[in-house]
Structures are given as C-alpha cells and as structure tokens.
Amino acid sequence: MNIEVAKNCGKIKSYERGSFLCKEGEEGYSLFIILKGLVAVVIKSYSPHPEVIVSLGAGSFVGEMSLFIGKPRTASIMALEDDTMVLEIQNSNFRDFLKYDPDTCYKLVKSIVERIDNMLVKLNKYEPRVCFQFRKNSIYQIANGVNPASFIALANAQPNVVVKLLTGLCSSLDDFNKRYAKATDPNAQG
C-alpha cells in the first residue's frame, strides 16, 4: 500500500492501548486498515460479557460491514498496543481508494471471502443447505475466483461493480453471522 496515495483517500490515525477505534452499535460509514500495531475485535451483543473474537495486525481490515451495508457497528475495535496506526477510509472516499489502490481493495475482497468461508464451515453444521446453495452464488464465485489482474481491470473499468460485489459479500456475511448466532444461542426458541 502506498501510504502517500492512501492519505489522499482517508485519514491516518494513531491509537493508544485500550482506546477504541469504534464501538459496537455506533453508526459507521468507514473501514479501517491496520497499518501498525494490533487490535481486538470485541463483541458483547451475543453474550452478557464482552468477548474478544479475534486479534488482528498490520494489513488487516475491520469495519467494512458498516461501510458497505450501512448498518451499525457489529463489534467494538480496541487497540491492543500503543501507537497502533490505522488508515480510516470513509464511504465517500472508497471509490477514490479503489481507483488509486486496487491491489489493497483486492486484498479486502479476499479477506471478506475468507471470513465467509470460515463462517460457512461453522454454519454448515446447522444449515448445510443454505451453505451449499450459497457456494453456487454468482457474487461469491466471482469473488472467490477473481485473480489480481482481472480485479484491477474491473476496478479501473467498472468501480461501481466492485462496490456492488463488496456490498453483496458483506450482506451475505452479515446474514451468516446472524444465522450462526441464532443457531448457537441456547436461549433461542424453536
């Protein structure tokens, strides 16, 4: 990632250990790319106590769900190290970022596909038919099979198609997260 180009498309921010980039339930219209340091993804909506779902380091993406599907933040993101640096890209600047750094956007697509794949493995125990059908989904197949050169060509020629692809992936991931939470909730009815 070219930091100078990235600065034109977003804001570089620094966080101290224990501070939050964003909090679960807040409105959000940006995604974060971790440039330096370590963050924790913390969720409290699925249990009475906050739970660290994953720790992520440099090169990782967080917050894309709010950016692409416009829903409140589904998790809190907390810095785990002093001087954690992130690039925050607002919804209004994403197309510029896509234009100037399609390589990083390709990595974002692959990151979301990986998260979907991980969730499909978990969800398959409860809803195998849903998982089987989704694997045939054209958006998923395109995202899963696209190579860097094809993605860059698509990003340059039709950035709106890439945004729709990312929106579709995030919407599917959000649906799978909810399905899995419901399937594993011991208090769920039915």
mmCIF file of C-alpha atoms in Angstrom, residues 6-167:
data_model
loop_
_atom_site.group_PDB
_atom_site.id
_atom_site.type_symbol
_atom_site.label_atom_id
_atom_site.label_comp_id
_atom_site.label_asym_id
_atom_site.label_seq_id
_atom_site.Cartn_x
_atom_site.Cartn_y
_atom_site.Cartn_z
ATOM 1 C CA ALA A 6 -3.728 6.362 0.905
ATOM 2 C CA LYS A 7 -3.528 9.691 2.749
ATOM 3 C CA ASN A 8 -5.422 11.271 -0.155
ATOM 4 C CA CYS A 9 -8.271 8.782 0.313
ATOM 5 C CA GLY A 10 -8.506 8.621 4.087
ATOM 6 C CA LYS A 11 -7.088 9.660 7.431
ATOM 7 C CA ILE A 12 -4.202 8.047 9.236
ATOM 8 C CA LYS A 13 -4.924 7.876 12.949
ATOM 9 C CA SER A 14 -2.945 6.666 15.937
ATOM 10 C CA TYR A 15 -4.452 4.941 18.977
ATOM 11 C CA GLU A 16 -3.034 4.090 22.374
ATOM 12 C CA ARG A 17 -3.509 0.719 24.033
ATOM 13 C CA GLY A 18 -7.054 0.323 25.358
ATOM 14 C CA SER A 19 -8.612 3.042 23.190
ATOM 15 C CA PHE A 20 -11.406 2.265 20.759
ATOM 16 C CA LEU A 21 -11.401 2.858 17.016
ATOM 17 C CA CYS A 22 -15.163 2.318 17.090
ATOM 18 C CA LYS A 23 -17.771 0.802 19.386
ATOM 19 C CA GLU A 24 -20.394 -1.846 18.805
ATOM 20 C CA GLY A 25 -23.777 -0.328 17.988
ATOM 21 C CA GLU A 26 -22.406 3.005 16.722
ATOM 22 C CA GLU A 27 -23.283 4.236 13.278
ATOM 23 C CA GLY A 28 -20.346 3.727 10.971
ATOM 24 C CA TYR A 29 -19.517 4.768 7.462
ATOM 25 C CA SER A 30 -15.859 3.833 7.274
ATOM 26 C CA LEU A 31 -13.483 0.921 7.263
ATOM 27 C CA PHE A 32 -10.088 0.692 8.916
ATOM 28 C CA ILE A 33 -6.886 -0.794 7.570
ATOM 29 C CA ILE A 34 -4.417 -1.639 10.315
ATOM 30 C CA LEU A 35 -1.052 -0.145 9.333
ATOM 31 C CA LYS A 36 0.878 -0.822 12.551
ATOM 32 C CA GLY A 37 0.103 -2.471 15.845
ATOM 33 C CA LEU A 38 -2.615 -4.832 16.957
ATOM 34 C CA VAL A 39 -6.367 -4.519 17.527
ATOM 35 C CA ALA A 40 -9.002 -6.733 19.144
ATOM 36 C CA VAL A 41 -12.460 -7.301 17.708
ATOM 37 C CA VAL A 42 -14.761 -7.341 20.739
ATOM 38 C CA ILE A 43 -18.429 -8.360 20.695
ATOM 39 C CA LYS A 44 -20.822 -8.088 23.596
ATOM 40 C CA SER A 45 -24.187 -8.464 21.866
ATOM 41 C CA TYR A 46 -24.087 -12.264 21.800
ATOM 42 C CA SER A 47 -23.274 -12.801 25.464
ATOM 43 C CA PRO A 48 -23.550 -10.930 28.759
ATOM 44 C CA HIS A 49 -19.791 -10.350 28.851
ATOM 45 C CA PRO A 50 -17.610 -8.774 26.135
ATOM 46 C CA GLU A 51 -15.803 -11.434 24.126
ATOM 47 C CA VAL A 52 -12.630 -10.964 22.091
ATOM 48 C CA ILE A 53 -13.398 -12.669 18.793
ATOM 49 C CA VAL A 54 -10.034 -12.156 17.127
ATOM 50 C CA SER A 55 -6.867 -10.062 17.289
ATOM 51 C CA LEU A 56 -5.702 -8.516 14.023
ATOM 52 C CA GLY A 57 -2.389 -6.985 12.997
ATOM 53 C CA ALA A 58 -0.942 -4.892 10.196
ATOM 54 C CA GLY A 59 -2.603 -5.390 6.831
ATOM 55 C CA SER A 60 -5.945 -6.429 8.318
ATOM 56 C CA PHE A 61 -9.285 -4.804 7.566
ATOM 57 C CA VAL A 62 -12.085 -4.016 10.038
ATOM 58 C CA GLY A 63 -15.305 -2.047 9.794
ATOM 59 C CA GLU A 64 -16.159 -2.955 6.216
ATOM 60 C CA MET A 65 -19.631 -4.205 7.167
ATOM 61 C CA SER A 66 -20.748 -0.727 8.235
ATOM 62 C CA LEU A 67 -19.119 0.865 5.209
ATOM 63 C CA PHE A 68 -20.789 -1.346 2.616
ATOM 64 C CA ILE A 69 -24.159 -2.235 4.139
ATOM 65 C CA GLY A 70 -24.737 0.845 6.272
ATOM 66 C CA LYS A 71 -25.593 -0.987 9.480
ATOM 67 C CA PRO A 72 -24.415 -0.014 12.942
ATOM 68 C CA ARG A 73 -21.066 -1.432 14.020
ATOM 69 C CA THR A 74 -21.366 -5.132 14.859
ATOM 70 C CA ALA A 75 -18.265 -5.098 17.065
ATOM 71 C CA SER A 76 -16.013 -2.790 19.008
ATOM 72 C CA ILE A 77 -12.431 -2.429 17.807
ATOM 73 C CA MET A 78 -9.860 -1.778 20.525
ATOM 74 C CA ALA A 79 -6.151 -1.026 20.172
ATOM 75 C CA LEU A 80 -4.018 -3.633 21.952
ATOM 76 C CA GLU A 81 -0.705 -1.803 21.559
ATOM 77 C CA ASP A 82 0.452 1.774 21.959
ATOM 78 C CA ASP A 83 0.911 3.682 18.707
ATOM 79 C CA THR A 84 -1.466 1.433 16.772
ATOM 80 C CA MET A 85 -1.865 3.180 13.421
ATOM 81 C CA VAL A 86 -4.806 2.780 11.080
ATOM 82 C CA LEU A 87 -5.995 4.230 7.822
ATOM 83 C CA GLU A 88 -9.684 5.158 8.076
ATOM 84 C CA ILE A 89 -11.482 5.315 4.741
ATOM 85 C CA GLN A 90 -14.918 6.923 4.671
ATOM 86 C CA ASN A 91 -17.693 5.689 2.408
ATOM 87 C CA SER A 92 -17.458 8.905 0.371
ATOM 88 C CA ASN A 93 -13.757 8.220 -0.380
ATOM 89 C CA PHE A 94 -13.873 4.498 -1.100
ATOM 90 C CA ARG A 95 -14.178 4.836 -4.894
ATOM 91 C CA ASP A 96 -11.084 7.074 -4.901
ATOM 92 C CA PHE A 97 -9.256 4.496 -2.814
ATOM 93 C CA LEU A 98 -10.350 1.766 -5.224
ATOM 94 C CA LYS A 99 -9.018 3.826 -8.125
ATOM 95 C CA TYR A 100 -5.670 4.610 -6.515
ATOM 96 C CA ASP A 101 -5.020 1.330 -4.717
ATOM 97 C CA PRO A 102 -6.884 -1.561 -6.363
ATOM 98 C CA ASP A 103 -4.278 -4.025 -5.009
ATOM 99 C CA THR A 104 -5.328 -3.314 -1.424
ATOM 100 C CA CYS A 105 -9.001 -3.477 -2.438
ATOM 101 C CA TYR A 106 -8.339 -6.904 -3.965
ATOM 102 C CA LYS A 107 -6.930 -7.981 -0.590
ATOM 103 C CA LEU A 108 -10.111 -6.652 1.049
ATOM 104 C CA VAL A 109 -12.252 -8.827 -1.232
ATOM 105 C CA LYS A 110 -10.131 -11.874 -0.441
ATOM 106 C CA SER A 111 -10.306 -11.083 3.280
ATOM 107 C CA ILE A 112 -14.103 -10.979 3.190
ATOM 108 C CA VAL A 113 -14.236 -14.218 1.158
ATOM 109 C CA GLU A 114 -12.010 -15.873 3.761
ATOM 110 C CA ARG A 115 -14.324 -14.713 6.555
ATOM 111 C CA ILE A 116 -17.322 -16.038 4.616
ATOM 112 C CA ASP A 117 -15.571 -19.382 4.081
ATOM 113 C CA ASN A 118 -14.819 -19.640 7.812
ATOM 114 C CA MET A 119 -18.428 -18.840 8.676
ATOM 115 C CA LEU A 120 -19.749 -21.355 6.129
ATOM 116 C CA VAL A 121 -17.706 -24.074 7.814
ATOM 117 C CA LYS A 122 -19.232 -23.177 11.187
ATOM 118 C CA LEU A 123 -22.766 -22.695 9.857
ATOM 119 C CA ASN A 124 -22.731 -25.909 7.808
ATOM 120 C CA LYS A 125 -23.396 -27.926 10.977
ATOM 121 C CA TYR A 126 -26.740 -26.115 11.422
ATOM 122 C CA GLU A 127 -27.778 -25.087 7.910
ATOM 123 C CA PRO A 128 -25.992 -27.244 5.332
ATOM 124 C CA ARG A 129 -28.494 -26.475 2.563
ATOM 125 C CA VAL A 130 -28.021 -22.697 2.942
ATOM 126 C CA CYS A 131 -24.246 -23.151 2.802
ATOM 127 C CA PHE A 132 -24.418 -25.441 -0.220
ATOM 128 C CA GLN A 133 -26.660 -23.027 -2.118
ATOM 129 C CA PHE A 134 -24.530 -20.011 -1.272
ATOM 130 C CA ARG A 135 -21.416 -21.636 -2.718
ATOM 131 C CA LYS A 136 -23.241 -21.533 -6.081
ATOM 132 C CA ASN A 137 -23.973 -17.799 -5.689
ATOM 133 C CA SER A 138 -22.506 -15.810 -8.597
ATOM 134 C CA ILE A 139 -21.181 -12.988 -6.396
ATOM 135 C CA TYR A 140 -19.351 -15.489 -4.209
ATOM 136 C CA GLN A 141 -17.993 -17.395 -7.208
ATOM 137 C CA ILE A 142 -16.727 -14.232 -8.873
ATOM 138 C CA ALA A 143 -15.080 -13.000 -5.666
ATOM 139 C CA ASN A 144 -13.650 -16.417 -4.897
ATOM 140 C CA GLY A 145 -12.227 -16.923 -8.379
ATOM 141 C CA VAL A 146 -11.021 -13.470 -9.414
ATOM 142 C CA ASN A 147 -7.280 -13.032 -9.844
ATOM 143 C CA PRO A 148 -5.425 -9.775 -9.099
ATOM 144 C CA ALA A 149 -5.053 -8.699 -12.735
ATOM 145 C CA SER A 150 -8.737 -9.263 -13.535
ATOM 146 C CA PHE A 151 -9.790 -7.473 -10.366
ATOM 147 C CA ILE A 152 -7.619 -4.447 -11.145
ATOM 148 C CA ALA A 153 -9.025 -4.297 -14.683
ATOM 149 C CA LEU A 154 -12.568 -4.483 -13.302
ATOM 150 C CA ALA A 155 -11.825 -1.845 -10.645
ATOM 151 C CA ASN A 156 -10.495 0.529 -13.294
ATOM 152 C CA ALA A 157 -13.255 -0.073 -15.832
ATOM 153 C CA GLN A 158 -16.280 -0.517 -13.558
ATOM 154 C CA PRO A 159 -15.682 0.596 -9.961
ATOM 155 C CA ASN A 160 -19.428 0.510 -9.233
ATOM 156 C CA VAL A 161 -19.436 -3.230 -9.987
ATOM 157 C CA VAL A 162 -16.667 -3.742 -7.419
ATOM 158 C CA VAL A 163 -18.625 -1.752 -4.831
ATOM 159 C CA LYS A 164 -21.708 -3.909 -5.559
ATOM 160 C CA LEU A 165 -19.563 -7.036 -5.224
ATOM 161 C CA LEU A 166 -18.250 -5.890 -1.831
ATOM 162 C CA THR A 167 -21.740 -4.875 -0.721
#
